[in-house]
mmCIF file of C-alpha atoms in Angstrom:
data_model
loop_
_atom_site.group_PDB
_atom_site.id
_atom_site.type_symbol
_atom_site.label_atom_id
_atom_site.label_comp_id
_atom_site.label_asym_id
_atom_site.label_seq_id
_atom_site.Cartn_x
_atom_site.Cartn_y
_atom_site.Cartn_z
ATOM 1 C CA MET B 1 1.903 -2.715 33.657
ATOM 2 C CA VAL B 2 0.283 -3.245 30.198
ATOM 3 C CA ALA B 3 2.171 -0.161 28.897
ATOM 4 C CA LEU B 4 5.528 -1.910 30.206
ATOM 5 C CA SER B 5 4.633 -5.259 28.593
ATOM 6 C CA ILE B 6 4.092 -3.499 25.222
ATOM 7 C CA TYR B 7 7.337 -1.526 25.697
ATOM 8 C CA PHE B 8 9.262 -5.008 26.183
ATOM 9 C CA SER B 9 7.310 -6.651 23.308
ATOM 10 C CA TYR B 10 8.389 -3.466 21.246
ATOM 11 C CA ALA B 11 11.986 -4.178 22.188
ATOM 12 C CA ILE B 12 11.894 -7.893 21.168
ATOM 13 C CA TRP B 13 10.475 -6.963 17.817
ATOM 14 C CA LEU B 14 13.128 -4.711 17.118
ATOM 15 C CA SER B 15 15.730 -7.393 17.195
ATOM 16 C CA PRO B 16 17.448 -7.523 13.694
ATOM 17 C CA ALA B 17 17.149 -11.166 13.773
ATOM 18 C CA GLY B 18 13.583 -10.965 12.398
ATOM 19 C CA LYS B 19 13.056 -11.986 8.924
ATOM 20 C CA THR B 20 10.271 -11.635 6.480
ATOM 21 C CA PHE B 21 8.764 -14.671 5.127
ATOM 22 C CA ILE B 22 5.549 -16.388 4.222
ATOM 23 C CA SER B 23 4.112 -18.879 6.624
ATOM 24 C CA PHE B 24 3.302 -22.143 4.862
ATOM 25 C CA GLY B 25 1.855 -23.856 7.921
ATOM 26 C CA GLU B 26 -1.837 -24.269 8.761
ATOM 27 C CA SER B 27 -3.432 -22.194 11.256
ATOM 28 C CA SER B 28 -3.778 -23.514 14.825
ATOM 29 C CA PRO B 29 -7.300 -25.054 15.730
ATOM 30 C CA GLN B 30 -7.623 -22.298 18.560
ATOM 31 C CA MET B 31 -7.020 -19.438 16.117
ATOM 32 C CA LEU B 32 -9.788 -21.107 13.681
ATOM 33 C CA ASP B 33 -12.212 -21.488 16.571
ATOM 34 C CA SER B 34 -11.968 -17.853 17.747
ATOM 35 C CA HIS B 35 -12.678 -16.504 14.372
ATOM 36 C CA ASN B 36 -15.832 -14.311 14.485
ATOM 37 C CA ASP B 37 -17.408 -12.925 11.306
ATOM 38 C CA ARG B 38 -17.653 -9.230 10.913
ATOM 39 C CA LYS B 39 -21.091 -7.674 11.103
ATOM 40 C CA ALA B 40 -22.537 -5.357 8.342
ATOM 41 C CA SER B 41 -23.078 -2.751 11.132
ATOM 42 C CA GLU B 42 -19.300 -2.648 11.766
ATOM 43 C CA VAL B 43 -18.065 -2.790 8.119
ATOM 44 C CA PHE B 44 -20.631 0.042 6.700
ATOM 45 C CA LEU B 45 -20.510 2.236 9.897
ATOM 46 C CA PRO B 46 -20.485 6.124 8.643
ATOM 47 C CA LEU B 47 -17.026 7.572 8.402
ATOM 48 C CA HIS B 48 -17.899 10.455 10.827
ATOM 49 C CA VAL B 49 -20.774 12.568 12.491
ATOM 50 C CA THR B 50 -21.215 16.504 12.217
ATOM 51 C CA TRP B 51 -23.012 18.265 14.967
ATOM 52 C CA LEU B 52 -24.605 21.542 13.969
ATOM 53 C CA HIS B 53 -25.738 23.092 17.371
ATOM 54 C CA ALA B 54 -26.312 26.841 18.443
ATOM 55 C CA GLY B 55 -24.667 28.097 15.319
ATOM 56 C CA SER B 56 -21.529 26.098 15.591
ATOM 57 C CA ILE B 57 -20.188 23.209 13.367
ATOM 58 C CA LYS B 58 -17.996 20.353 14.848
ATOM 59 C CA GLU B 59 -17.057 16.816 13.676
ATOM 60 C CA THR B 60 -15.451 13.810 14.933
ATOM 61 C CA ASN B 61 -14.356 10.457 13.530
ATOM 62 C CA SER B 62 -15.074 8.724 16.781
ATOM 63 C CA GLU B 63 -16.225 5.155 16.236
ATOM 64 C CA ASN B 64 -17.588 4.637 19.427
ATOM 65 C CA LEU B 65 -19.888 7.714 19.232
ATOM 66 C CA VAL B 66 -21.088 6.805 15.801
ATOM 67 C CA SER B 67 -21.970 3.471 17.026
ATOM 68 C CA ARG B 68 -23.792 4.779 19.933
ATOM 69 C CA LEU B 69 -25.624 7.129 17.652
ATOM 70 C CA GLN B 70 -26.552 4.498 15.298
ATOM 71 C CA THR B 71 -28.198 2.698 18.315
ATOM 72 C CA VAL B 72 -30.407 5.585 19.100
ATOM 73 C CA ILE B 73 -31.227 5.880 15.156
ATOM 74 C CA GLU B 74 -32.354 2.157 15.222
ATOM 75 C CA SER B 75 -35.233 3.141 17.828
ATOM 76 C CA ALA B 76 -36.416 5.888 15.789
ATOM 77 C CA ARG B 77 -39.664 5.958 13.776
ATOM 78 C CA PHE B 78 -39.592 6.944 10.087
ATOM 79 C CA GLY B 79 -42.381 8.205 7.802
ATOM 80 C CA LYS B 80 -42.745 7.506 4.039
ATOM 81 C CA ILE B 81 -39.668 8.127 1.984
ATOM 82 C CA SER B 82 -40.154 10.570 -1.009
ATOM 83 C CA GLU B 83 -37.870 12.213 -3.517
ATOM 84 C CA ILE B 84 -37.800 15.911 -3.063
ATOM 85 C CA VAL B 85 -34.810 16.944 -5.222
ATOM 86 C CA GLU B 86 -33.754 15.317 -8.453
ATOM 87 C CA GLY B 87 -30.851 16.852 -10.280
ATOM 88 C CA ASP B 88 -31.562 20.371 -9.562
ATOM 89 C CA LYS B 89 -28.370 21.857 -8.047
ATOM 90 C CA GLU B 90 -29.841 25.143 -7.052
ATOM 91 C CA LYS B 91 -32.641 23.485 -5.048
ATOM 92 C CA PHE B 92 -30.367 20.892 -3.847
ATOM 93 C CA ASN B 93 -27.989 23.467 -2.167
ATOM 94 C CA LYS B 94 -31.098 25.151 -0.742
ATOM 95 C CA VAL B 95 -32.830 22.121 0.672
ATOM 96 C CA LYS B 96 -29.727 20.509 2.276
ATOM 97 C CA LYS B 97 -29.127 23.366 4.644
ATOM 98 C CA ILE B 98 -29.683 22.503 8.270
ATOM 99 C CA GLU B 99 -29.522 24.629 11.494
ATOM 100 C CA GLU B 100 -29.816 21.945 14.225
ATOM 101 C CA GLY B 101 -29.125 18.290 14.321
ATOM 102 C CA ILE B 102 -26.415 15.678 12.967
ATOM 103 C CA GLU B 103 -25.007 14.339 9.771
ATOM 104 C CA LEU B 104 -23.486 10.938 9.153
ATOM 105 C CA THR B 105 -21.438 10.798 6.281
ATOM 106 C CA TYR B 106 -19.646 8.235 3.869
ATOM 107 C CA ASN B 107 -16.830 8.965 1.675
ATOM 108 C CA ALA B 108 -18.601 7.401 -1.446
ATOM 109 C CA PRO B 109 -22.274 6.487 -2.363
ATOM 110 C CA LEU B 110 -23.974 3.853 -0.447
ATOM 111 C CA LEU B 111 -27.166 2.009 -1.420
ATOM 112 C CA LEU B 112 -29.898 3.222 1.106
ATOM 113 C CA SER B 113 -31.162 -0.414 1.103
ATOM 114 C CA GLU B 114 -27.875 -1.757 2.292
ATOM 115 C CA TYR B 115 -27.760 0.993 5.095
ATOM 116 C CA GLN B 116 -31.239 -0.107 6.213
ATOM 117 C CA SER B 117 -30.420 -3.824 6.166
ATOM 118 C CA ALA B 118 -26.993 -3.182 8.113
ATOM 119 C CA PHE B 119 -28.610 -1.159 10.879
ATOM 120 C CA HIS B 120 -32.099 -2.739 10.882
ATOM 121 C CA LEU B 121 -34.055 0.336 10.268
ATOM 122 C CA ASN B 122 -37.662 0.251 9.624
ATOM 123 C CA LEU B 123 -37.691 2.669 6.390
ATOM 124 C CA ASP B 124 -40.945 2.974 4.448
ATOM 125 C CA PHE B 125 -40.364 2.789 0.718
ATOM 126 C CA SER B 126 -44.294 2.375 -0.168
ATOM 127 C CA ASP B 127 -43.990 5.273 -2.287
ATOM 128 C CA LEU B 128 -40.913 4.378 -4.299
ATOM 129 C CA PRO B 129 -41.661 0.819 -4.919
ATOM 130 C CA ASN B 130 -39.510 0.297 -7.856
ATOM 131 C CA GLN B 131 -36.542 2.456 -6.510
ATOM 132 C CA LYS B 132 -35.665 0.784 -3.356
ATOM 133 C CA ASP B 133 -32.557 -1.000 -4.585
ATOM 134 C CA SER B 134 -31.380 1.891 -6.700
ATOM 135 C CA LEU B 135 -31.195 4.735 -4.074
ATOM 136 C CA TYR B 136 -27.634 5.827 -3.047
ATOM 137 C CA PHE B 137 -26.577 8.589 -0.829
ATOM 138 C CA THR B 138 -23.402 9.866 0.671
ATOM 139 C CA ARG B 139 -24.708 11.893 3.676
ATOM 140 C CA ILE B 140 -27.652 11.412 6.094
ATOM 141 C CA GLN B 141 -28.948 14.547 7.731
ATOM 142 C CA PHE B 142 -31.237 14.082 10.988
ATOM 143 C CA ASP B 143 -33.035 17.486 11.297
ATOM 144 C CA GLU B 144 -33.863 18.200 14.728
ATOM 145 C CA LYS B 145 -35.676 21.457 14.175
ATOM 146 C CA ASN B 146 -38.109 20.012 11.280
ATOM 147 C CA ASN B 147 -38.053 16.358 12.480
ATOM 148 C CA LYS B 148 -36.921 15.211 9.022
ATOM 149 C CA VAL B 149 -34.428 12.671 8.129
ATOM 150 C CA ARG B 150 -32.901 13.236 4.533
ATOM 151 C CA PHE B 151 -30.610 10.937 2.517
ATOM 152 C CA ILE B 152 -28.226 13.174 0.177
ATOM 153 C CA ASN B 153 -26.483 12.270 -2.837
ATOM 154 C CA TYR B 154 -23.893 14.950 -4.023
ATOM 155 C CA PHE B 155 -22.902 12.908 -7.231
ATOM 156 C CA ASP B 156 -26.336 13.302 -8.804
ATOM 157 C CA TYR B 157 -27.732 16.066 -6.645
ATOM 158 C CA SER B 158 -30.960 14.186 -5.314
ATOM 159 C CA ILE B 159 -32.486 14.334 -1.865
ATOM 160 C CA TYR B 160 -34.938 11.860 -0.329
ATOM 161 C CA GLU B 161 -36.814 12.701 2.831
ATOM 162 C CA ALA B 162 -39.019 11.283 5.308
ATOM 163 C CA SER B 163 -40.708 12.544 8.658
ATOM 164 C CA LEU B 164 -38.734 11.388 11.758
ATOM 165 C CA LEU B 165 -39.637 10.746 15.480
ATOM 166 C CA MET B 166 -36.541 10.184 17.389
ATOM 167 C CA ASP B 167 -35.269 10.612 21.107
ATOM 168 C CA TRP B 168 -33.348 13.744 20.772
ATOM 169 C CA THR B 169 -32.641 14.166 24.326
ATOM 170 C CA THR B 170 -30.742 10.665 24.404
ATOM 171 C CA LEU B 171 -28.988 11.529 21.067
ATOM 172 C CA GLU B 172 -27.730 15.025 22.478
ATOM 173 C CA ASP B 173 -26.602 13.113 25.666
ATOM 174 C CA GLU B 174 -24.545 10.786 23.492
ATOM 175 C CA LEU B 175 -23.071 13.853 21.674
ATOM 176 C CA SER B 176 -22.199 15.391 24.906
ATOM 177 C CA VAL B 177 -20.086 12.565 26.224
ATOM 178 C CA THR B 178 -16.507 13.750 26.469
ATOM 179 C CA ASP B 179 -14.647 10.768 25.103
ATOM 180 C CA ALA B 180 -15.089 12.123 21.539
ATOM 181 C CA VAL B 181 -12.416 14.512 19.934
ATOM 182 C CA TRP B 182 -14.375 17.216 18.131
ATOM 183 C CA ILE B 183 -12.864 19.403 15.295
ATOM 184 C CA GLU B 184 -14.419 22.664 14.852
ATOM 185 C CA MET B 185 -15.616 23.313 11.242
ATOM 186 C CA LYS B 186 -16.325 26.702 9.223
ATOM 187 C CA GLN B 187 -19.858 27.673 8.332
ATOM 188 C CA ALA B 188 -18.757 28.974 5.048
ATOM 189 C CA SER B 189 -19.196 26.583 1.981
ATOM 190 C CA SER B 190 -16.120 24.581 1.202
ATOM 191 C CA LEU B 191 -14.515 24.507 -2.340
ATOM 192 C CA ILE B 192 -15.014 20.754 -2.050
ATOM 193 C CA GLU B 193 -18.667 20.674 -1.884
ATOM 194 C CA THR B 194 -19.231 17.352 -0.234
ATOM 195 C CA GLN B 195 -17.447 18.242 3.124
ATOM 196 C CA TYR B 196 -16.854 21.393 5.574
ATOM 197 C CA ASP B 197 -13.612 23.007 6.096
ATOM 198 C CA THR B 198 -11.668 22.758 9.221
ATOM 199 C CA LYS B 199 -11.565 25.930 11.223
ATOM 200 C CA ASN B 200 -7.973 25.755 12.316
ATOM 201 C CA LYS B 201 -4.984 23.383 12.211
ATOM 202 C CA ILE B 202 -5.650 19.993 13.837
ATOM 203 C CA LYS B 203 -3.371 17.769 15.983
ATOM 204 C CA LEU B 204 -3.407 13.924 15.691
ATOM 205 C CA LYS B 205 -1.264 11.265 17.358
ATOM 206 C CA LYS B 206 1.359 9.380 15.661
ATOM 207 C CA TYR B 207 1.084 5.632 16.207
ATOM 208 C CA SER B 208 3.532 2.745 16.059
ATOM 209 C CA TYR B 209 2.117 -0.761 15.794
ATOM 210 C CA ILE B 210 3.442 -4.338 16.005
ATOM 211 C CA LEU B 211 3.288 -5.907 12.545
ATOM 212 C CA SER B 212 1.659 -9.366 12.295
ATOM 213 C CA GLN B 213 1.612 -11.745 9.138
ATOM 214 C CA GLN B 214 -1.565 -13.658 8.863
ATOM 215 C CA PRO B 215 -1.672 -17.391 7.879
ATOM 216 C CA TYR B 216 -2.688 -18.099 4.384
ATOM 217 C CA THR B 217 -5.583 -20.284 5.586
ATOM 218 C CA LEU B 218 -7.470 -17.268 6.707
ATOM 219 C CA PHE B 219 -7.631 -16.012 3.026
ATOM 220 C CA ARG B 220 -8.116 -19.522 1.871
ATOM 221 C CA ASN B 221 -10.987 -19.989 4.001
ATOM 222 C CA ALA B 222 -12.644 -16.592 3.334
ATOM 223 C CA PHE B 223 -12.256 -16.534 -0.456
ATOM 224 C CA PHE B 224 -12.771 -19.997 -1.784
ATOM 225 C CA GLN B 225 -16.105 -21.585 -2.014
ATOM 226 C CA LYS B 226 -14.982 -24.921 -0.965
ATOM 227 C CA PRO B 227 -11.774 -24.377 0.900
ATOM 228 C CA ASP B 228 -11.687 -28.055 1.988
ATOM 229 C CA GLU B 229 -10.986 -28.979 -1.480
ATOM 230 C CA VAL B 230 -8.395 -26.372 -2.490
ATOM 231 C CA LYS B 231 -4.934 -27.853 -3.619
ATOM 232 C CA THR B 232 -1.779 -25.964 -3.169
ATOM 233 C CA ASN B 233 1.457 -25.682 -5.095
ATOM 234 C CA ASN B 234 4.446 -24.248 -3.051
ATOM 235 C CA GLU B 235 7.372 -25.483 -5.282
ATOM 236 C CA SER B 236 8.454 -21.978 -5.771
ATOM 237 C CA ASN B 237 8.705 -18.824 -3.634
ATOM 238 C CA GLU B 238 5.180 -17.954 -4.764
ATOM 239 C CA LEU B 239 2.363 -19.803 -2.956
ATOM 240 C CA PHE B 240 -0.339 -20.996 -5.342
ATOM 241 C CA PHE B 241 -3.744 -22.242 -4.503
ATOM 242 C CA TYR B 242 -6.491 -23.780 -6.955
ATOM 243 C CA GLY B 243 -9.866 -25.291 -6.822
ATOM 244 C CA GLY B 244 -12.486 -25.337 -9.398
ATOM 245 C CA ASN B 245 -12.408 -22.184 -11.334
ATOM 246 C CA GLU B 246 -10.702 -20.274 -8.436
ATOM 247 C CA THR B 247 -6.986 -19.507 -7.803
ATOM 248 C CA MET B 248 -5.086 -17.560 -5.134
ATOM 249 C CA THR B 249 -1.562 -16.408 -5.230
ATOM 250 C CA ILE B 250 0.487 -15.136 -2.506
ATOM 251 C CA HIS B 251 3.613 -13.052 -3.772
ATOM 252 C CA SER B 252 6.592 -13.682 -1.295
ATOM 253 C CA GLU B 253 8.492 -10.526 -2.169
ATOM 254 C CA THR B 254 5.393 -8.125 -1.527
ATOM 255 C CA GLN B 255 3.201 -10.279 0.636
ATOM 256 C CA ILE B 256 0.283 -9.553 -1.677
ATOM 257 C CA VAL B 257 -2.794 -11.966 -1.670
ATOM 258 C CA ASP B 258 -4.285 -12.080 -5.236
ATOM 259 C CA PHE B 259 -7.438 -13.914 -5.711
ATOM 260 C CA ARG B 260 -9.462 -14.682 -8.775
ATOM 261 C CA GLY B 261 -12.555 -16.663 -8.956
ATOM 262 C CA GLU B 262 -16.413 -16.736 -9.115
ATOM 263 C CA LEU B 263 -18.993 -14.780 -6.824
ATOM 264 C CA LEU B 264 -20.208 -17.003 -4.092
ATOM 265 C CA GLN B 265 -23.023 -19.238 -5.397
ATOM 266 C CA GLU B 266 -25.430 -18.104 -2.770
ATOM 267 C CA ASN B 267 -24.946 -14.376 -3.451
ATOM 268 C CA GLU B 268 -27.236 -13.559 -6.161
ATOM 269 C CA ALA B 269 -27.613 -9.881 -4.972
ATOM 270 C CA PRO B 270 -27.274 -7.358 -7.850
ATOM 271 C CA ASN B 271 -25.131 -4.689 -6.104
ATOM 272 C CA ILE B 272 -21.351 -4.639 -5.312
ATOM 273 C CA PHE B 273 -21.993 -4.141 -1.608
ATOM 274 C CA ALA B 274 -23.880 -7.393 -0.971
ATOM 275 C CA GLN B 275 -21.638 -9.111 -3.529
ATOM 276 C CA SER B 276 -18.417 -8.073 -1.651
ATOM 277 C CA PHE B 277 -19.550 -8.015 2.177
ATOM 278 C CA PRO B 278 -19.330 -11.884 2.720
ATOM 279 C CA TYR B 279 -15.785 -11.725 1.653
ATOM 280 C CA ILE B 280 -14.899 -9.143 4.233
ATOM 281 C CA SER B 281 -17.233 -10.586 6.869
ATOM 282 C CA LYS B 282 -15.356 -13.979 6.756
ATOM 283 C CA LEU B 283 -12.009 -12.494 7.417
ATOM 284 C CA GLY B 284 -13.385 -11.453 10.774
ATOM 285 C CA SER B 285 -11.203 -8.970 12.697
ATOM 286 C CA SER B 286 -7.875 -10.550 11.849
ATOM 287 C CA LEU B 287 -6.919 -7.792 9.462
ATOM 288 C CA GLY B 288 -8.069 -5.144 11.948
ATOM 289 C CA ASN B 289 -11.080 -2.838 11.800
ATOM 290 C CA MET B 290 -11.851 -3.164 8.187
ATOM 291 C CA ARG B 291 -14.683 -0.814 7.003
ATOM 292 C CA TYR B 292 -16.178 0.279 3.753
ATOM 293 C CA PHE B 293 -14.275 3.239 2.249
ATOM 294 C CA ASP B 294 -14.694 3.887 -1.572
ATOM 295 C CA GLN B 295 -16.271 2.519 -4.525
ATOM 296 C CA GLU B 296 -15.841 3.219 -8.288
ATOM 297 C CA ARG B 297 -18.111 1.490 -10.864
ATOM 298 C CA ASN B 298 -17.400 -2.247 -10.473
ATOM 299 C CA GLN B 299 -14.594 -1.940 -7.768
ATOM 300 C CA ILE B 300 -14.883 -1.530 -4.003
ATOM 301 C CA ASP B 301 -12.347 -0.587 -1.395
ATOM 302 C CA TYR B 302 -12.331 -1.733 2.292
ATOM 303 C CA ARG B 303 -9.798 -0.304 4.489
ATOM 304 C CA ILE B 304 -8.303 -0.722 7.891
ATOM 305 C CA PHE B 305 -9.373 2.112 10.333
ATOM 306 C CA VAL B 306 -7.276 3.369 13.372
ATOM 307 C CA GLU B 307 -8.934 5.863 15.631
ATOM 308 C CA GLY B 308 -11.492 6.539 13.093
ATOM 309 C CA PHE B 309 -9.094 7.279 10.215
ATOM 310 C CA PRO B 310 -8.323 5.081 7.109
ATOM 311 C CA VAL B 311 -4.907 3.612 6.859
ATOM 312 C CA PHE B 312 -3.028 3.843 3.408
ATOM 313 C CA GLY B 313 -0.112 1.726 2.387
ATOM 314 C CA ALA B 314 1.862 0.501 -0.273
ATOM 315 C CA ASP B 315 1.325 -3.045 -1.720
ATOM 316 C CA SER B 316 -2.234 -3.324 -0.635
ATOM 317 C CA LYS B 317 -1.253 -2.775 3.027
ATOM 318 C CA GLY B 318 -4.290 -1.810 5.067
ATOM 319 C CA LYS B 319 -6.863 -2.378 2.244
ATOM 320 C CA VAL B 320 -8.912 -5.103 0.702
ATOM 321 C CA GLU B 321 -9.736 -4.142 -3.119
ATOM 322 C CA ILE B 322 -12.713 -6.127 -4.726
ATOM 323 C CA GLU B 323 -13.760 -5.921 -8.214
ATOM 324 C CA VAL B 324 -16.608 -7.787 -9.536
ATOM 325 C CA GLY B 325 -18.010 -8.454 -13.024
ATOM 326 C CA VAL B 326 -19.755 -5.644 -14.768
ATOM 327 C CA ASP B 327 -22.936 -7.491 -15.231
ATOM 328 C CA GLN B 328 -25.004 -10.550 -14.076
ATOM 329 C CA ILE B 329 -23.548 -12.800 -16.936
ATOM 330 C CA ASP B 330 -19.856 -11.905 -15.790
ATOM 331 C CA SER B 331 -19.789 -13.712 -12.482
ATOM 332 C CA GLN B 332 -15.866 -13.234 -12.046
ATOM 333 C CA ILE B 333 -14.447 -11.597 -8.880
ATOM 334 C CA LYS B 334 -10.925 -10.271 -8.163
ATOM 335 C CA ILE B 335 -9.619 -9.601 -4.650
ATOM 336 C CA GLN B 336 -6.332 -8.149 -3.655
ATOM 337 C CA THR B 337 -4.910 -7.395 -0.197
ATOM 338 C CA SER B 338 -1.926 -8.187 2.087
ATOM 339 C CA LEU B 339 -0.732 -10.801 4.366
ATOM 340 C CA ASN B 340 0.564 -8.265 6.576
ATOM 341 C CA THR B 341 -1.538 -6.376 9.125
ATOM 342 C CA ILE B 342 -1.079 -4.192 12.270
ATOM 343 C CA GLN B 343 -2.026 -5.644 15.614
ATOM 344 C CA VAL B 344 -0.716 -4.205 18.806
ATOM 345 C CA PRO B 345 -0.268 -0.380 19.332
ATOM 346 C CA ILE B 346 2.836 0.804 21.163
ATOM 347 C CA PRO B 347 1.986 3.854 23.388
ATOM 348 C CA SER B 348 3.274 7.186 22.215
ATOM 349 C CA ASP B 349 2.419 10.747 22.989
ATOM 350 C CA GLU B 350 4.119 12.270 19.966
ATOM 351 C CA GLU B 351 1.569 14.401 17.880
ATOM 352 C CA VAL B 352 1.477 15.619 14.257
ATOM 353 C CA GLU B 353 -0.001 19.153 13.371
ATOM 354 C CA LEU B 354 -1.616 19.130 10.062
ATOM 355 C CA PRO B 355 -2.795 22.454 8.211
ATOM 356 C CA SER B 356 -6.349 23.394 7.809
ATOM 357 C CA THR B 357 -8.287 22.100 4.949
ATOM 358 C CA GLU B 358 -8.647 25.469 3.404
ATOM 359 C CA MET B 359 -4.680 25.827 3.394
ATOM 360 C CA VAL B 360 -4.323 22.397 1.846
ATOM 361 C CA VAL B 361 -6.756 23.058 -1.060
ATOM 362 C CA GLN B 362 -5.150 26.420 -1.742
ATOM 363 C CA ARG B 363 -1.657 24.625 -1.932
ATOM 364 C CA LEU B 364 -2.901 22.302 -4.474
ATOM 365 C CA VAL B 365 -4.671 24.883 -6.389
ATOM 366 C CA ASP B 366 -1.373 27.052 -6.572
ATOM 367 C CA LYS B 367 0.655 24.114 -7.682
ATOM 368 C CA GLY B 368 -1.780 23.655 -10.666
ATOM 369 C CA ALA B 369 -4.655 21.363 -9.332
ATOM 370 C CA ASP B 370 -7.936 21.650 -11.270
ATOM 371 C CA LYS B 371 -10.616 22.475 -8.631
ATOM 372 C CA GLY B 372 -13.206 20.405 -10.378
ATOM 373 C CA LYS B 373 -11.073 17.357 -10.059
ATOM 374 C CA LEU B 374 -10.857 17.560 -6.241
ATOM 375 C CA ALA B 375 -13.502 15.096 -5.144
ATOM 376 C CA SER B 376 -12.560 14.600 -1.397
ATOM 377 C CA LEU B 377 -9.913 15.561 1.191
ATOM 378 C CA ILE B 378 -9.474 13.597 4.303
ATOM 379 C CA VAL B 379 -7.130 12.645 7.045
ATOM 380 C CA GLY B 380 -5.453 9.162 6.690
ATOM 381 C CA TYR B 381 -2.721 7.268 8.192
ATOM 382 C CA THR B 382 0.302 6.465 6.180
ATOM 383 C CA TRP B 383 1.674 2.938 6.970
ATOM 384 C CA GLN B 384 5.544 3.551 7.150
ATOM 385 C CA ASN B 385 7.899 0.896 7.479
ATOM 386 C CA ILE B 386 10.966 1.067 9.823
ATOM 387 C CA LYS B 387 14.368 0.284 8.463
ATOM 388 C CA GLU B 388 15.703 -1.031 11.501
ATOM 389 C CA THR B 389 13.213 -3.775 11.868
ATOM 390 C CA ASN B 390 10.441 -5.471 9.769
ATOM 391 C CA ARG B 391 8.211 -6.188 12.951
ATOM 392 C CA VAL B 392 7.161 -2.677 13.650
ATOM 393 C CA VAL B 393 5.597 0.024 11.596
ATOM 394 C CA ASN B 394 4.582 3.697 12.159
ATOM 395 C CA LEU B 395 1.392 5.331 11.424
ATOM 396 C CA LEU B 396 1.746 8.877 10.441
ATOM 397 C CA PRO B 397 -1.419 11.151 10.046
ATOM 398 C CA GLU B 398 -1.189 13.278 6.938
ATOM 399 C CA TRP B 399 -3.901 14.611 4.397
ATOM 400 C CA TYR B 400 -5.084 12.647 1.538
ATOM 401 C CA VAL B 401 -7.024 13.800 -1.460
ATOM 402 C CA LYS B 402 -9.161 12.039 -4.142
ATOM 403 C CA TYR B 403 -8.090 13.611 -7.392
ATOM 404 C CA GLN B 404 -9.177 12.408 -10.883
ATOM 405 C CA SER B 405 -10.586 9.182 -9.111
ATOM 406 C CA LYS B 406 -7.475 8.118 -7.613
ATOM 407 C CA TRP B 407 -6.258 8.410 -3.888
ATOM 408 C CA TYR B 408 -2.872 10.470 -3.193
ATOM 409 C CA SER B 409 -1.422 11.750 -0.191
ATOM 410 C CA VAL B 410 -1.195 15.415 -0.659
ATOM 411 C CA ASN B 411 2.529 15.700 -0.206
ATOM 412 C CA ASP B 412 2.632 13.129 -3.068
ATOM 413 C CA LEU B 413 0.196 14.975 -5.288
ATOM 414 C CA LEU B 414 2.026 18.271 -4.914
ATOM 415 C CA LYS B 415 5.171 16.736 -6.177
ATOM 416 C CA HIS B 416 3.530 15.208 -9.346
ATOM 417 C CA LEU B 417 0.875 17.684 -10.095
ATOM 418 C CA PRO B 418 2.675 19.690 -13.061
ATOM 419 C CA GLU B 419 3.165 16.313 -15.026
ATOM 420 C CA LYS B 420 -0.428 14.988 -14.086
ATOM 421 C CA GLU B 421 -1.974 18.194 -15.576
ATOM 422 C CA ALA B 422 0.244 17.952 -18.429
ATOM 423 C CA ASN B 423 -1.158 14.475 -19.298
#
């Protein structure tokens, strides 16, 4: 019955009568009352878990499983954290080897103090009193054989370690639940040192989603410090808001939301995670499952995730990009996102087969890619508009690569590699 209902909804949305427009109306009281802020534990959830067990390595992006594992981890007891590797790559590669346990991974560095706060962990920094707010990591190892936890940073080859008391039986029970789709990984080291290579080709579902346009009040209330005092100028196709030293423009052609202003007055945190999170939190779940994805210098990106994989789209679709001032004197903030979001999935059994990571890397290298510039290779869902309607979009799984500090679909990068290397 549910599938049938969604099917009829799909048929209605396919009607060519639909037109793209920006709603200048206010949100309904019911919509505002049902709004719930997103939690840090949702936004800063690790991207995937790797399970190393009995000589095999496998990986899953299951958000439900990662969340359940975090619940087990919250109950663990940690010893004092100490730095055991500092910039020594040879020692780093030796120490990070693990035989039995799990690894939780982020795509970009995260502050350890923010991870501790998001998941309410009782971490002991007493041996590092002046470093608590400057320790970054990209991977967490829970070493079952040695009862250790390690916070690993591939960007500066540092490792922080602590003793660990954890309920491994409960953890393994969660890992053995059959609702997660596991991908077999290779034992051999990958050319991209921050990840494992897939053993085989992988199959993922293709999705279609009903498109929704959010009311402007969602962004006004989330971004402005005093939303009730904001004024509007809608004399043109561009919707313009202003209040104090803050402005927001909604572009009619692209539906891009462009905010400029000052950091929240109550937010004196010196790091970009704590500075940007309140804006994401206030958006609630209206834009979908928004999670931390990437960070470069003073810019941080949050993306919508579908079935554990990030969504990539043109005109800031599926993304909230936040840029903050480079120092405490510069309190400016810039936010860019889209009015459009995906809401209701349409059932489909269609699958797409993707090549193994090793095959993808080899294709890139053969086309002229510099191995040293391949920072990350992940599966993402590409937001594809459907010509016949502006009410439904397709989400197509494909490989994405971070190359020269920018994200590209592998197919797009392959087309433009010669000219990029020439520059």
